[in-house]
Amino acid sequence: MAVLEKNLKQPLYGRDFLDFSDYQTDEIEFLLGIASDVKKARARGILTPYLQGKTLGMIFEKASTRTRVSFEVGMYELGGHALFLSNSATQIGRGEPLEDTAQVLSRYVSGLMVRTFAHETVKTLAEYATVPVINGLTDDHHPCQVLADLQTIQEHKGTLRGVTLTYVGDGNNMANSLLQAAALVGMNVRIASPADYLPQAEAVQFAKEQAKRWQSEVVVTTDPFAAIKDADVVYTDVWASMGQEQEAASRQIAFAPYQVNQELMASARRDAIFLHCLPAHRGEEVAANVIDGSQSVIFDQAENRLHAQKAVLIALLGGMD
């Protein structure tokens, strides 16, 4: 655990992890260093109980596979315990104010992870909780996924600086978080979305401000072929996320030109890798021969959710106390 040994006084202890706008480049690099260390240790069969006696309350208002399993396994392997709290099985589902929930749960647990719809929900919980709050996903941001994405890119490309990432599809929570994080670490980031589905203006502006430090590129366009030209990393997501099912038909029409297929991938660099946060709809946002092809590293990416989130848990919950 080289990174932790060099940083016994952790710079992120007690912090929230809601989106990347509150984080600095060195803090992201610190998290990535821990993620790399815990992944290597696990591969050698070494599981260190950094979170012995710590508990994580996990509030779910959205269904989950990767988020729930990776956080539960992560806490277990770090010596802690995770509690699954569904919306329907808690007083939140009966209208208890979030402010009250945050203050009550803070008396019981060491931290909170929330997977929900409105980003305001995690912001309210963070405001009133006295323990760290981690955004497991909201409609606006998905920082845990993107931290794992950065780890995956770093593993396959050897660096993040100067790497060009192109995201094709809905300007959703993934696009917003990719803009923030990629710009912070010196990557070139391009987003190609239909005009009515662009990423948040705030995320774009934040990325452009960060890019000035690196003289890197931030592009938002409606042209997927222009965006993907010579890209090192190609990324997409589903066209209709949870809560948007009623828009599925109209989105199918709007996003049809944005499918990541072999023709589109041919404009990227020959050694480009393909990423998808999953679950995927083969034949919709991505062709089967791309997501199942030799350039796809989606399962490395999915695995890294475990390691990246362990890093967040160790850093925020105080694994070196």
XYZ file of C-alpha atoms in Angstrom:
321
model
C 0.000 0.000 0.000
C 2.669 2.447 -1.093
C 0.368 5.433 -1.556
C -1.154 5.097 1.895
C 2.224 4.589 3.538
C 3.366 7.895 2.057
C 0.190 9.678 3.156
C -0.527 8.566 6.694
C -2.337 11.840 7.290
C -4.951 11.497 4.597
C -5.948 14.704 2.797
C -9.513 13.554 2.084
C -10.569 12.264 5.512
C -14.126 13.332 6.328
C -14.794 14.788 2.863
C -17.869 14.173 0.714
C -17.603 12.763 -2.820
C -20.529 14.256 -4.727
C -18.901 15.293 -8.004
C -15.445 16.317 -9.187
C -15.971 20.071 -8.962
C -14.834 20.007 -5.317
C -11.679 18.013 -6.045
C -8.183 18.928 -7.199
C -5.908 17.081 -9.606
C -3.601 15.793 -6.869
C -6.579 14.486 -4.901
C -7.817 12.457 -7.875
C -4.291 11.135 -8.385
C -4.167 10.227 -4.697
C -7.382 8.201 -5.057
C -6.106 6.502 -8.203
C -2.900 5.590 -6.413
C -4.830 3.898 -3.613
C -7.051 2.126 -6.155
C -3.992 0.749 -7.928
C -2.455 -0.385 -4.649
C -5.561 -2.198 -3.391
C -6.047 -3.878 -6.760
C -2.471 -5.206 -6.768
C -2.777 -6.327 -3.156
C -6.028 -8.168 -3.831
C -4.449 -9.957 -6.799
C -1.791 -11.252 -4.382
C -4.454 -12.380 -1.924
C -3.741 -9.531 0.498
C -6.829 -7.960 2.067
C -5.988 -5.372 4.728
C -8.755 -4.389 7.192
C -8.283 -0.618 6.869
C -11.953 -0.078 7.707
C -12.176 -2.438 10.677
C -15.155 -1.344 12.752
C -16.428 1.097 10.100
C -19.948 0.960 8.664
C -21.415 2.275 5.417
C -25.122 3.027 5.064
C -26.172 2.546 1.439
C -29.369 4.336 0.400
C -30.848 3.083 -2.873
C -33.664 4.823 -4.727
C -32.468 3.341 -8.050
C -31.898 -0.302 -8.919
C -28.302 -1.460 -9.022
C -25.941 -4.313 -9.838
C -22.377 -2.940 -9.941
C -22.848 -0.164 -7.372
C -24.398 -2.327 -4.677
C -22.169 -5.361 -5.120
C -18.913 -3.420 -5.430
C -19.582 -1.284 -2.360
C -20.707 -4.259 -0.257
C -17.744 -6.389 -1.290
C -15.414 -3.429 -0.882
C -16.506 -2.782 2.690
C -16.306 -6.482 3.537
C -12.803 -6.889 2.116
C -11.665 -3.775 3.987
C -12.935 -5.199 7.270
C -16.028 -3.006 7.512
C -19.737 -3.582 7.061
C -22.278 -2.216 4.582
C -26.009 -1.852 5.209
C -28.449 -1.901 2.267
C -31.221 0.669 2.823
C -33.886 0.615 0.116
C -36.204 3.560 -0.304
C -39.285 1.395 0.178
C -38.006 -0.242 3.363
C -37.002 2.943 5.216
C -38.797 5.985 6.505
C -37.500 7.975 3.523
C -40.134 6.199 1.462
C -42.796 7.407 3.895
C -41.781 11.030 3.644
C -39.243 11.514 6.426
C -37.285 14.683 5.611
C -33.835 14.059 4.197
C -32.446 16.461 6.775
C -33.703 14.207 9.586
C -32.522 11.022 7.884
C -29.035 12.463 7.433
C -28.723 13.465 11.074
C -30.084 10.181 12.407
C -27.952 7.938 10.217
C -24.864 9.999 11.066
C -25.277 8.787 14.667
C -25.107 5.151 13.493
C -22.752 4.807 10.520
C -19.287 5.963 9.450
C -20.409 7.087 6.015
C -23.302 7.172 3.562
C -23.465 6.107 -0.078
C -26.506 7.248 -2.035
C -27.796 6.082 -5.433
C -30.745 8.240 -6.396
C -32.395 10.439 -9.017
C -32.084 14.113 -8.043
C -28.600 15.446 -7.381
C -30.174 17.739 -4.796
C -30.840 14.639 -2.692
C -27.149 13.880 -2.166
C -26.383 17.570 -1.664
C -29.034 17.811 1.063
C -27.821 14.652 2.758
C -24.246 15.950 2.654
C -25.289 19.294 4.104
C -26.961 17.737 7.132
C -24.899 14.588 7.654
C -21.872 14.684 9.942
C -20.248 11.742 8.140
C -18.928 11.578 4.552
C -21.545 11.222 1.812
C -20.629 9.418 -1.426
C -22.579 9.870 -4.628
C -23.196 6.361 -5.984
C -25.118 7.893 -8.896
C -27.529 10.751 -9.534
C -29.142 12.017 -12.698
C -26.451 14.715 -12.892
C -23.208 12.958 -11.900
C -21.611 9.517 -11.533
C -18.170 10.171 -9.993
C -17.534 6.640 -8.689
C -17.934 5.212 -12.185
C -15.668 7.843 -13.695
C -12.937 7.273 -11.112
C -12.960 3.614 -12.191
C -12.897 4.765 -15.824
C -9.765 6.830 -15.192
C -8.118 3.858 -13.515
C -8.957 1.690 -16.538
C -7.613 4.233 -19.026
C -4.429 4.662 -17.006
C -3.898 0.896 -16.930
C -4.363 0.470 -20.678
C -2.719 3.676 -21.901
C -0.016 4.070 -19.276
C -0.975 7.680 -18.571
C -3.880 10.094 -18.483
C -2.075 13.259 -19.577
C -2.758 14.065 -23.203
C -4.995 11.036 -23.794
C -8.032 11.872 -25.949
C -11.366 10.537 -24.715
C -14.460 10.752 -26.900
C -17.893 10.159 -25.410
C -20.705 9.563 -27.911
C -24.368 9.672 -26.895
C -26.579 11.233 -24.261
C -25.102 14.251 -22.492
C -26.110 12.702 -19.177
C -24.503 12.126 -15.780
C -21.688 10.168 -17.415
C -20.879 12.986 -19.830
C -20.922 15.551 -17.009
C -18.588 13.576 -14.752
C -16.263 12.628 -17.612
C -15.948 16.289 -18.568
C -15.030 17.287 -15.027
C -12.601 14.480 -14.229
C -10.891 14.142 -17.606
C -10.169 17.864 -17.740
C -8.823 17.850 -14.178
C -6.213 15.201 -15.002
C -5.094 16.755 -18.287
C -6.966 14.630 -20.795
C -8.532 15.876 -24.002
C -12.266 15.279 -23.776
C -14.817 15.419 -26.562
C -18.565 14.954 -26.235
C -20.772 14.203 -29.249
C -24.496 14.444 -28.528
C -27.658 15.498 -30.349
C -28.437 19.201 -29.970
C -31.307 18.539 -27.553
C -29.246 16.219 -25.348
C -26.039 18.127 -24.625
C -24.232 17.899 -21.267
C -24.747 20.489 -18.550
C -23.329 23.909 -19.346
C -21.788 24.049 -15.860
C -19.842 20.840 -16.453
C -18.613 22.081 -19.828
C -17.494 25.400 -18.352
C -15.730 23.699 -15.449
C -13.889 21.425 -17.888
C -12.806 24.335 -20.077
C -11.440 26.211 -17.078
C -9.439 23.172 -15.957
C -8.184 22.493 -19.492
C -6.424 25.873 -19.578
C -3.866 24.548 -17.093
C -2.886 21.708 -19.398
C -3.574 23.389 -22.728
C -5.812 20.417 -23.402
C -8.921 20.157 -25.520
C -12.577 20.291 -24.485
C -15.044 19.935 -27.344
C -18.825 19.552 -27.364
C -20.271 18.843 -30.794
C -23.214 17.215 -32.557
C -20.870 15.453 -35.013
C -19.780 12.015 -33.756
C -17.280 11.459 -36.586
C -15.520 14.750 -35.880
C -15.413 13.948 -32.169
C -14.012 10.452 -32.554
C -11.239 11.256 -35.029
C -7.922 9.949 -33.648
C -9.447 9.281 -30.212
C -7.544 7.029 -27.785
C -10.661 6.109 -25.805
C -14.231 5.774 -27.067
C -17.084 5.743 -24.559
C -20.854 5.464 -24.737
C -23.861 4.870 -22.490
C -27.478 3.808 -22.886
C -29.795 6.180 -24.711
C -32.536 6.071 -22.057
C -31.479 5.853 -18.428
C -33.609 4.847 -15.447
C -36.540 7.226 -15.155
C -36.500 8.030 -18.897
C -38.295 4.908 -20.120
C -41.225 6.955 -21.421
C -38.808 8.779 -23.739
C -37.307 5.592 -25.188
C -39.033 5.812 -28.586
C -38.117 9.445 -29.224
C -34.569 8.860 -28.012
C -34.154 5.911 -30.387
C -34.798 8.290 -33.274
C -32.604 11.114 -31.946
C -29.634 8.885 -31.111
C -29.670 6.519 -34.097
C -26.783 8.407 -35.815
C -24.746 8.122 -32.604
C -24.430 4.354 -32.393
C -20.831 3.315 -31.763
C -20.245 0.793 -34.551
C -17.311 -0.391 -36.613
C -17.685 2.489 -39.069
C -17.457 5.050 -36.284
C -14.647 3.214 -34.475
C -12.611 3.224 -37.692
C -12.109 6.987 -37.219
C -10.500 6.477 -33.808
C -6.876 5.441 -33.369
C -6.165 1.823 -34.254
C -5.215 1.093 -30.631
C -8.247 2.896 -29.175
C -10.073 1.174 -26.340
C -13.840 1.035 -25.935
C -15.593 1.762 -22.629
C -19.207 1.443 -21.485
C -20.425 1.931 -17.912
C -22.999 -0.906 -18.297
C -25.627 -2.193 -18.519
C -25.444 -2.087 -22.318
C -28.037 -2.541 -25.038
C -26.243 -4.265 -27.898
C -27.587 -3.091 -31.222
C -28.682 0.259 -29.812
C -25.991 2.606 -28.457
C -23.234 0.138 -29.404
C -22.895 -2.582 -31.995
C -22.313 -6.080 -30.631
C -19.098 -6.491 -32.614
C -17.677 -3.381 -30.902
C -18.604 -4.090 -27.294
C -17.619 -7.750 -27.666
C -14.613 -6.991 -29.864
C -10.891 -6.854 -29.191
C -10.872 -3.109 -28.395
C -13.451 -3.435 -25.633
C -12.212 -3.372 -22.027
C -15.625 -3.097 -20.398
C -15.064 -5.876 -17.896
C -11.728 -4.444 -16.731
C -13.665 -1.205 -16.339
C -16.468 -2.884 -14.378
C -13.977 -4.632 -12.083
C -12.299 -1.330 -11.327
C -15.490 -0.059 -9.710
C -14.500 -2.250 -6.758
C -10.960 -0.929 -6.496
C -11.775 2.738 -7.150
C -14.561 2.700 -4.584
C -12.325 1.016 -2.041
C -9.980 3.952 -2.540
C -12.792 6.427 -1.890
C -13.889 4.521 1.209
C -10.373 4.299 2.641
C -9.640 7.964 1.985
C -12.934 9.440 3.209
C -13.712 7.103 6.108
C -10.211 7.269 7.558
C -8.707 3.868 6.904
C -5.363 4.824 8.488
C -6.666 6.155 11.797
